[in-house]
mmCIF file of C-alpha atoms and ligand atoms in Angstrom:
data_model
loop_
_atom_site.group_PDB
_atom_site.id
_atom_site.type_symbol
_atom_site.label_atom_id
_atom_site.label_comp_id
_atom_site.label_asym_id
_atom_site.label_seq_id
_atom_site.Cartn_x
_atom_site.Cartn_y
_atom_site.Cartn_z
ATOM 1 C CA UNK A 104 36.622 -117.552 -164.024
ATOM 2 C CA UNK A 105 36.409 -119.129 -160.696
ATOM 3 C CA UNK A 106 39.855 -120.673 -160.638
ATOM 4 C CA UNK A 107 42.578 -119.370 -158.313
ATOM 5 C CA UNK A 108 45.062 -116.512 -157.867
ATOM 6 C CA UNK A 109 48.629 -118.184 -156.763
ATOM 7 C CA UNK A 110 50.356 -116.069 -154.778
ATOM 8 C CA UNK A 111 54.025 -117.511 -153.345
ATOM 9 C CA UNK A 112 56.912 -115.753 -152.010
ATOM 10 C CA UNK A 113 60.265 -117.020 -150.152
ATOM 11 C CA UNK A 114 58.398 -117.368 -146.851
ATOM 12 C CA UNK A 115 55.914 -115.133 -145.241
ATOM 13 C CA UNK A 116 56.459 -112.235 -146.195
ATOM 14 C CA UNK A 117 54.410 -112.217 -149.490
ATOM 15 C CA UNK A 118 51.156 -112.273 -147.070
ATOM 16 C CA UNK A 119 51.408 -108.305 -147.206
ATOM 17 C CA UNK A 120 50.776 -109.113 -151.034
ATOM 18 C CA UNK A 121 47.986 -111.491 -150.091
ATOM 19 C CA UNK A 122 46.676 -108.566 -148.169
ATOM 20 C CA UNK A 123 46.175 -106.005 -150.958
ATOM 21 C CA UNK A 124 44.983 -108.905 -153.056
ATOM 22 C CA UNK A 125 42.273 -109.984 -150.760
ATOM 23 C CA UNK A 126 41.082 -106.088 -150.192
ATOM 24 C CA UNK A 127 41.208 -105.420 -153.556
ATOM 25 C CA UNK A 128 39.573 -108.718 -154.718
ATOM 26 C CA UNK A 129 37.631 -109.535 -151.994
ATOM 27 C CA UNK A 130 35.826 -112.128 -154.383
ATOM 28 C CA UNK A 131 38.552 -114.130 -155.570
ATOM 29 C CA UNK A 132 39.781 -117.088 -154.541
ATOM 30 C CA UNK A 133 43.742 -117.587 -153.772
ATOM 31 C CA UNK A 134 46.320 -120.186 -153.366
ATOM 32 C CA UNK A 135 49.509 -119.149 -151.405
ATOM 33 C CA UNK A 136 52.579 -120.701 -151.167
ATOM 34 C CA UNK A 137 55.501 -119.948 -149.041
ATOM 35 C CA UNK A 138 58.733 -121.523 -149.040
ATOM 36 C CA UNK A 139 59.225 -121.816 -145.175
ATOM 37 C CA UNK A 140 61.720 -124.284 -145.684
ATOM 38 C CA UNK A 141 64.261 -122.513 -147.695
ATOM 39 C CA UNK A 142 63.727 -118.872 -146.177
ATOM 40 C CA UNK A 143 65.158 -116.509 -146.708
ATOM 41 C CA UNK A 144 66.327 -116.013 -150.188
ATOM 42 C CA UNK A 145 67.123 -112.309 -150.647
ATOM 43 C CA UNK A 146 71.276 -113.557 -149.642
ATOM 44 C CA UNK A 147 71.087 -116.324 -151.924
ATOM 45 C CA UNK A 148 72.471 -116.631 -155.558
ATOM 46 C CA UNK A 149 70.488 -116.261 -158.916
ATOM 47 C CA UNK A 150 70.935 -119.559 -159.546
ATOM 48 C CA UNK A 151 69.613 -121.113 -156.426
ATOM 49 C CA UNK A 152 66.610 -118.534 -156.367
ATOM 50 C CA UNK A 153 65.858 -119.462 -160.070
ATOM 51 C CA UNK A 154 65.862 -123.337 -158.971
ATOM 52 C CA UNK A 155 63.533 -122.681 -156.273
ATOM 53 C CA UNK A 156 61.112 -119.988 -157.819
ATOM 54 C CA UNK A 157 60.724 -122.874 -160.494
ATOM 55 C CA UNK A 158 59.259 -125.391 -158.263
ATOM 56 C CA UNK A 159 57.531 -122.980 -156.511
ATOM 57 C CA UNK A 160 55.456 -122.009 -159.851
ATOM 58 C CA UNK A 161 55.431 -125.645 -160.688
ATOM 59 C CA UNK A 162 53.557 -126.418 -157.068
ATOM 60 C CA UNK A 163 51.409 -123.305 -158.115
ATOM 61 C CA UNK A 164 50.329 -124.951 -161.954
ATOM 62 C CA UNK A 165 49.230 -127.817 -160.239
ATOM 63 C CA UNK A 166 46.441 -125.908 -158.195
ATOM 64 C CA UNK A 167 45.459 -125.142 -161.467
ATOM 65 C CA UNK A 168 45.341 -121.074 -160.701
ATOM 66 C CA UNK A 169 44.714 -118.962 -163.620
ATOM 67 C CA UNK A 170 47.018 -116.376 -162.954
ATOM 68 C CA UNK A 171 50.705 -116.233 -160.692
ATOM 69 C CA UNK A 172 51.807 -113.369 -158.540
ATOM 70 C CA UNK A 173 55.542 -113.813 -157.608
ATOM 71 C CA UNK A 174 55.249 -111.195 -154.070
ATOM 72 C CA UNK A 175 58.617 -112.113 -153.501
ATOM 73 C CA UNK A 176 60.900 -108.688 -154.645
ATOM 74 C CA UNK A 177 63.843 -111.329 -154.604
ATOM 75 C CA UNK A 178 62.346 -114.300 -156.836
ATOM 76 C CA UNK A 179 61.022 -111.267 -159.397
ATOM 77 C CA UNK A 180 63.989 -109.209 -159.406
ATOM 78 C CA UNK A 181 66.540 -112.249 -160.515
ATOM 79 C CA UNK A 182 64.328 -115.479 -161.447
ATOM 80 C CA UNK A 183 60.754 -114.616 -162.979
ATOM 81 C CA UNK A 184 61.398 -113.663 -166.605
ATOM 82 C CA UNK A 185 63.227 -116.553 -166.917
ATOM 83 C CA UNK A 186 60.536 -118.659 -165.733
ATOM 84 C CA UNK A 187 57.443 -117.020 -166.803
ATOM 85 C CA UNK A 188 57.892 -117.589 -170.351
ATOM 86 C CA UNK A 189 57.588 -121.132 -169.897
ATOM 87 C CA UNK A 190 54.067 -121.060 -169.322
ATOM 88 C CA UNK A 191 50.841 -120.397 -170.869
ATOM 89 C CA UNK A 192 49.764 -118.812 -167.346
ATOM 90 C CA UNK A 193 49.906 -114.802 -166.986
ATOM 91 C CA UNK A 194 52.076 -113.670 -164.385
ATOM 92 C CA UNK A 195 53.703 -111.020 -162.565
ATOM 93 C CA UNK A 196 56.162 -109.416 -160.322
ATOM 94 C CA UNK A 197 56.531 -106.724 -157.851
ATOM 95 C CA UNK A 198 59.738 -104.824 -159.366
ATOM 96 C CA UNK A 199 57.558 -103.214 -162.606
ATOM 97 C CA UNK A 200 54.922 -102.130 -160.635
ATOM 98 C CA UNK A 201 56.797 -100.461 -158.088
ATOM 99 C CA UNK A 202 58.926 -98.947 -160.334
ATOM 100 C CA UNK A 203 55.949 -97.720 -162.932
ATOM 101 C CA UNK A 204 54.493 -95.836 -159.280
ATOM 102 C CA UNK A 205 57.713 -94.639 -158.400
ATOM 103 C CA UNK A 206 58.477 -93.170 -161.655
ATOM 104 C CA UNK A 207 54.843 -91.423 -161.404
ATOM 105 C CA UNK A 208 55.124 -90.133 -157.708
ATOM 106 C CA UNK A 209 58.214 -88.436 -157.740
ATOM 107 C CA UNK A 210 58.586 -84.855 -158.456
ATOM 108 C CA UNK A 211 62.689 -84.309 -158.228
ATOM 109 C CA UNK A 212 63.375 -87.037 -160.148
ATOM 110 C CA UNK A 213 65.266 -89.137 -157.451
ATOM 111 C CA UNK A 214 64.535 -92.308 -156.544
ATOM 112 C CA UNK A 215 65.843 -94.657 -153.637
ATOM 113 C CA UNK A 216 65.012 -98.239 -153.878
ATOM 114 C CA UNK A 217 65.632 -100.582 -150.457
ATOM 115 C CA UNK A 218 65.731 -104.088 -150.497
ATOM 116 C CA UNK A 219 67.614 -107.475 -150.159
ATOM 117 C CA UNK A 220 71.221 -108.284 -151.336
ATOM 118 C CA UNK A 221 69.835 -110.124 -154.408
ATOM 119 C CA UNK A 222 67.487 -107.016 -155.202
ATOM 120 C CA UNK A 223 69.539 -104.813 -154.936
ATOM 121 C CA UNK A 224 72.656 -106.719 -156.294
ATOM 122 C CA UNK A 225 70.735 -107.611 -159.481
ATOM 123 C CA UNK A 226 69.928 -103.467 -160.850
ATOM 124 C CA UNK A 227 66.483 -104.866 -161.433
ATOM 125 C CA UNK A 228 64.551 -101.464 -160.047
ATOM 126 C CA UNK A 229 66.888 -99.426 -161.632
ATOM 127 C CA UNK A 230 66.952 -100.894 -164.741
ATOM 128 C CA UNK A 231 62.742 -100.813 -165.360
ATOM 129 C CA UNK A 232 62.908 -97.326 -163.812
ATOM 130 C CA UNK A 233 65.318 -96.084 -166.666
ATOM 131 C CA UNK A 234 63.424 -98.014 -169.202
ATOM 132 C CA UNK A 235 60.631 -95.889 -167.941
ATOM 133 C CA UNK A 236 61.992 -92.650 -167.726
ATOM 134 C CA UNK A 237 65.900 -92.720 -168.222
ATOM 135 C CA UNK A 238 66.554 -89.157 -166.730
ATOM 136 C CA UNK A 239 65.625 -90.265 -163.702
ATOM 137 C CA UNK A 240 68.446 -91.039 -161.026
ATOM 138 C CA UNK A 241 67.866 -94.189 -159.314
ATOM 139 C CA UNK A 242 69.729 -95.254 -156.042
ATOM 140 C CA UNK A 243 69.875 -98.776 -154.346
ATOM 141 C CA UNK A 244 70.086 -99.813 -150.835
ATOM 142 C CA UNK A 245 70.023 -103.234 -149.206
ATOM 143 C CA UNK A 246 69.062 -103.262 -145.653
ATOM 144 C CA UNK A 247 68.940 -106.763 -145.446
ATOM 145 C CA UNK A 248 68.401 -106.675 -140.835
ATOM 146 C CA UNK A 249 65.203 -105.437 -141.944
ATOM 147 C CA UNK A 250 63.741 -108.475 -142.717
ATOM 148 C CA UNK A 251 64.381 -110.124 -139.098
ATOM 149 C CA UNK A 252 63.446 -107.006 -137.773
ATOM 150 C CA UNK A 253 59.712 -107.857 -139.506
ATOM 151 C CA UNK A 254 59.261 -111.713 -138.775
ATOM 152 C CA UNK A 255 60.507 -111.144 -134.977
ATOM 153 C CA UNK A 256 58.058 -108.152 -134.408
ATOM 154 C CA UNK A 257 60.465 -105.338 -133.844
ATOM 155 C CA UNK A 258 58.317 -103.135 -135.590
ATOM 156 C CA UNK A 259 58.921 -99.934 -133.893
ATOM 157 C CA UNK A 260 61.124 -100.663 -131.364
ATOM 158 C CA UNK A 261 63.617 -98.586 -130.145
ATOM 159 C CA UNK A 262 66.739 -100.664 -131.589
ATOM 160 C CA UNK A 263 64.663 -100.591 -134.938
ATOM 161 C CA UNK A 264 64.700 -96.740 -135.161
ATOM 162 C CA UNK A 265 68.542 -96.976 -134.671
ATOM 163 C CA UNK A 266 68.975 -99.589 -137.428
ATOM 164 C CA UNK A 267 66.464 -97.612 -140.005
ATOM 165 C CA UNK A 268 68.483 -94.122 -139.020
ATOM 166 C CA UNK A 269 72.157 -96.111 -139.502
ATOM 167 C CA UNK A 270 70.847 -97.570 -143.155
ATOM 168 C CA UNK A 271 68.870 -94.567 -144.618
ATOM 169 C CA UNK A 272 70.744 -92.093 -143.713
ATOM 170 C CA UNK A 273 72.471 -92.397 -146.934
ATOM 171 C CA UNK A 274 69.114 -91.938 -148.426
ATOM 172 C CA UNK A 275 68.717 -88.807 -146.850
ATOM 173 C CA UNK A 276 71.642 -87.190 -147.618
ATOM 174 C CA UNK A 277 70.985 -88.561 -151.377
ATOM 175 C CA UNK A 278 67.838 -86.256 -150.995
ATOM 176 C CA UNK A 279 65.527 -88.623 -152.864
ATOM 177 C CA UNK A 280 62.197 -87.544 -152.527
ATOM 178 C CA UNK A 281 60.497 -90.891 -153.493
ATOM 179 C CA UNK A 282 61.873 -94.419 -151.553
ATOM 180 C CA UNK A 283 60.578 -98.121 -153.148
ATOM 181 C CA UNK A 284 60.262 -100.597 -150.126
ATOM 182 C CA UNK A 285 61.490 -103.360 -152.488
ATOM 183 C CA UNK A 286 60.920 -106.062 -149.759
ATOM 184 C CA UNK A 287 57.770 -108.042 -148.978
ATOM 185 C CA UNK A 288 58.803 -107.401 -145.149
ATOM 186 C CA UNK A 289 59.334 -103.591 -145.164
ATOM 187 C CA UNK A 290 55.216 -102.536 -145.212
ATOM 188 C CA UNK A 291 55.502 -103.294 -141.615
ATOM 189 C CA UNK A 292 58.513 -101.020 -141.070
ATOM 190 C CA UNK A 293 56.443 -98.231 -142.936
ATOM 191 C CA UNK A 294 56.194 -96.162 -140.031
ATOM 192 C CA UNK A 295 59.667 -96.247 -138.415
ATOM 193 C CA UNK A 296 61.040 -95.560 -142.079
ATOM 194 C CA UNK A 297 58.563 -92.814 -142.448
ATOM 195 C CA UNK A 298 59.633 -91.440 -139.335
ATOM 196 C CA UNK A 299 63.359 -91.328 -140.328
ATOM 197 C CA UNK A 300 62.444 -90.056 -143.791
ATOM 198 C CA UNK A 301 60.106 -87.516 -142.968
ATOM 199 C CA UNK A 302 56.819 -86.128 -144.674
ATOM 200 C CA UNK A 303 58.375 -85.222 -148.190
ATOM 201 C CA UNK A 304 59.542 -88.283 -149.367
ATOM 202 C CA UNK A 305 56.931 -90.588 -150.584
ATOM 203 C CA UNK A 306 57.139 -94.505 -149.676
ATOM 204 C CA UNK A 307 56.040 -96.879 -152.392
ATOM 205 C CA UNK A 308 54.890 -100.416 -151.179
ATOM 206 C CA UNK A 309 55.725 -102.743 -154.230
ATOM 207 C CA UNK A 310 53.178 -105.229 -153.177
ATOM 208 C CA UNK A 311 50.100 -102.928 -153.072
ATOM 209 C CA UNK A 312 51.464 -101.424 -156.571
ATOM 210 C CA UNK A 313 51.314 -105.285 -157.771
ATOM 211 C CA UNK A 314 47.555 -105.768 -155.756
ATOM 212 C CA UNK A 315 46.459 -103.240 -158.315
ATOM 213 C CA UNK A 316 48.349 -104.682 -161.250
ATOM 214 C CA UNK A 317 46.955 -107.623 -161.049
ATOM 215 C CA UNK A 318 43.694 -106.528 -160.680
ATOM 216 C CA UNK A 319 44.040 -104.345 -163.586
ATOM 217 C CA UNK A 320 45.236 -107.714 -165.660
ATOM 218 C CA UNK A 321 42.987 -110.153 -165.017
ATOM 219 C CA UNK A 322 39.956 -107.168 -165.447
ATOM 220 C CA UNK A 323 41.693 -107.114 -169.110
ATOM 221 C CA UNK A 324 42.121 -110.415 -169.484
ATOM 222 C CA UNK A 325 38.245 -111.048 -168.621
ATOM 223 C CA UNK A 326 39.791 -113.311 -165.807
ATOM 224 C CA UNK A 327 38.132 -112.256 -162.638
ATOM 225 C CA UNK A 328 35.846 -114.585 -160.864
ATOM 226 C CA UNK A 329 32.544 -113.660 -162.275
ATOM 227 C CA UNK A 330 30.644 -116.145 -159.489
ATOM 228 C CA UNK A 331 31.907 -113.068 -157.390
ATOM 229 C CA UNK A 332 29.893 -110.409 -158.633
ATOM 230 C CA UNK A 333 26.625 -112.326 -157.918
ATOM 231 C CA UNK A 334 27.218 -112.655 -154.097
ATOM 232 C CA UNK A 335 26.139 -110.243 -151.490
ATOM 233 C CA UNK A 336 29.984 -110.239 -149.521
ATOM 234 C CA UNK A 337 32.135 -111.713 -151.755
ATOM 235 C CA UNK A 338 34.423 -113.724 -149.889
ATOM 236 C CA UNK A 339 37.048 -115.711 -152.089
ATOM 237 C CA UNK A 340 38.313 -119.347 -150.578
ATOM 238 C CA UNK A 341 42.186 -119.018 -148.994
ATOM 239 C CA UNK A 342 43.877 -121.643 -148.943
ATOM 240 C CA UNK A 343 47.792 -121.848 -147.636
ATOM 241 C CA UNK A 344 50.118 -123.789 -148.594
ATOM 242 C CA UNK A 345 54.060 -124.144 -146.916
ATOM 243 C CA UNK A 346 57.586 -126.070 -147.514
ATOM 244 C CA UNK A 347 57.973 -126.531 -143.570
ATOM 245 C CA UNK A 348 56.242 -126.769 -140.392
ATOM 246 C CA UNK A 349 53.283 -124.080 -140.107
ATOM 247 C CA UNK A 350 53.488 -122.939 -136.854
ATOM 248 C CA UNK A 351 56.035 -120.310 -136.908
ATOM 249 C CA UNK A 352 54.167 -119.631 -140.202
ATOM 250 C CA UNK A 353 50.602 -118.958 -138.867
ATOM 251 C CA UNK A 354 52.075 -117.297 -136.133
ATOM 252 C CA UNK A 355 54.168 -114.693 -137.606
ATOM 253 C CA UNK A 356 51.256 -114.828 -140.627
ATOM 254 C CA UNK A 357 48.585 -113.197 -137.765
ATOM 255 C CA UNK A 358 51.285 -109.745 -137.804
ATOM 256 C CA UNK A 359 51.960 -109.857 -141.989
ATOM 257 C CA UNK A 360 47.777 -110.700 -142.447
ATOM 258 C CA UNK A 361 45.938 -108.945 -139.909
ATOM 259 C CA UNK A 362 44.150 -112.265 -139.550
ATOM 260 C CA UNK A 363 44.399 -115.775 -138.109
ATOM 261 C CA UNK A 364 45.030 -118.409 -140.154
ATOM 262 C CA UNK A 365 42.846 -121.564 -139.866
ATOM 263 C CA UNK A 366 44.434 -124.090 -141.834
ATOM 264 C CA UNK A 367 47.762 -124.334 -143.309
ATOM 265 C CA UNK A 368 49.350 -127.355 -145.686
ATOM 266 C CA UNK A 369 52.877 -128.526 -145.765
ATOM 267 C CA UNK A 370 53.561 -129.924 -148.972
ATOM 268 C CA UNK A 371 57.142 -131.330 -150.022
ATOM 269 C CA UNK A 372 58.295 -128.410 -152.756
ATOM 270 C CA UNK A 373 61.585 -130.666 -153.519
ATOM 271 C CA UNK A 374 58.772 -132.947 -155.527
ATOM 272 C CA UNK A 375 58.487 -130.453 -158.229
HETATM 273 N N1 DGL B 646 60.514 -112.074 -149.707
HETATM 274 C C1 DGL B 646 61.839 -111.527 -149.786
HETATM 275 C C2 DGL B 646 61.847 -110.325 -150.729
HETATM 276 O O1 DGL B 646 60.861 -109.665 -150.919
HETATM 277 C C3 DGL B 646 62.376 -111.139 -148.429
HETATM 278 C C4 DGL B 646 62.742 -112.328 -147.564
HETATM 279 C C5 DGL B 646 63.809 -113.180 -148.181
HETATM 280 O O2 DGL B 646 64.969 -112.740 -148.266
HETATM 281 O O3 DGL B 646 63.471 -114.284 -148.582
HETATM 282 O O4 DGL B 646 62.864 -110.031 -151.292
#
């Protein structure tokens, strides 16, 4: 099925989703939206992160995509079941599959998650990990500077290793041997929180978990583009879609993608 992947998050950040998406489906084609305009969420309430997740599944239905990925770890975490029930497309979050790799990886049986206010605030990781495996102990973190830290490029900069050390160190003296980067922006922190972890405890990256979910889903589902298969490099269409200007967009979007961004739409989300 030719039609397109949507893909939306509260801003940018969802393009390290995009990114798994596009190396593990290198075939498919994708819509993304991201709600510029309203960024960030993660300090926002349920209800206002409901109200906008809605319209921005409602912009995604009408691109006509044939399957959602909400890459946002606030939007899934509070909004998405509530939502995703409402329509006849299949889609997912990030919290399940992070917590279904977390809840394979680690050995001890103690988990950290890190993420937003409303991540964290809501229990949604810990809640799917103990519906997973209830003996495991599960402790939550929000490190909200972490996301400025991404979208202003202080990716390992010196004042970033001091911010990392002040917020984890709680983590390490929790001894969790397994840590869920429950934030869209903290894949490009991965090797200053690394570093302050050290080598035993394992980092899972909730986007690529939900990459391979969804890969795994439509495969089931018989959903993947089967035009694909018959080229010699597939290469799926991209298009991007945003609430607000695109510059700051495509330029922060060239850090998050590891590409440059050719064309991006504004489109007025308060429509839907
Ligand atoms: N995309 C958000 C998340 O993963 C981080 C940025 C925001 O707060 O909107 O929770």
């Amino acid at each position: 099925m030719n039609a397109p992947i949507g893909i939306f998050d509260s801003g940018v950040g969802g393009l390290t989703v995009a990114r798994e998406v596009f190396r593990l489906l290198p075939g498919e084609n994708v819509v993304y939206f991201g709600d510029v305009a309203r960024t960030p969420y993660g300090g926002r309430s349920k209800e206002i992160i409901t109200a906008f997740t809605a319209q921005d599944i409602a912009f995604l239905m009408e691109q006509k995509v044939k399957f959602i990925i909400c890459a946002c770890n606030s939007a899934s975490a509070v909004a998405l079941d509530e939502i995703a029930p409402n329509y006849n497309v299949p889609m997912i979050g990030v919290i399940r599959p992070g917590a279904e790799a977390a809840v394979a990886k680690t050995k001890t049986g103690r988990i950290g998650v890190i993420g937003t206010n409303a991540t964290i605030n809501s229990n949604a990781y810990a809640r799917t990990v103990h519906d997973l495996k209830p003996e495991v102990k599960i402790f939550s973190l929000a490190c909200p500077l972490f996301v400025s830290l991404a979208e202003e490029g202080y990716l390992d900069k010196e004042a970033t290793f001091l911010i990392a050390r002040d917020y984890l160190q709680t983590m390490l003296d929790l001894e969790v041997d397994t840590l869920i980067l429950g934030c869209t922006h903290y894949p490009l922190l991965k090797r200053v929180i690394a570093d302050v972890m050290g080598d035993d405890v394992t980092l899972i990256d909730s986007g690529e978990e939900a990459a391979r979910t969804a890969y795994r889903a439509l495969a089931d589902a018989n959903l993947l583009n089967s035009q694909a298969s018959q080229m010699p490099t597939p290469r799926g269409e991209h298009k991007y879609y945003v609430s607000d200007v695109p510059e700051k967009f495509t330029q922060v979007a060239t850090r998050f993608l590891g590409e440059v961004l050719d064309k991006v739409t504004r489109v007025d989300i308060t429509r839907y």
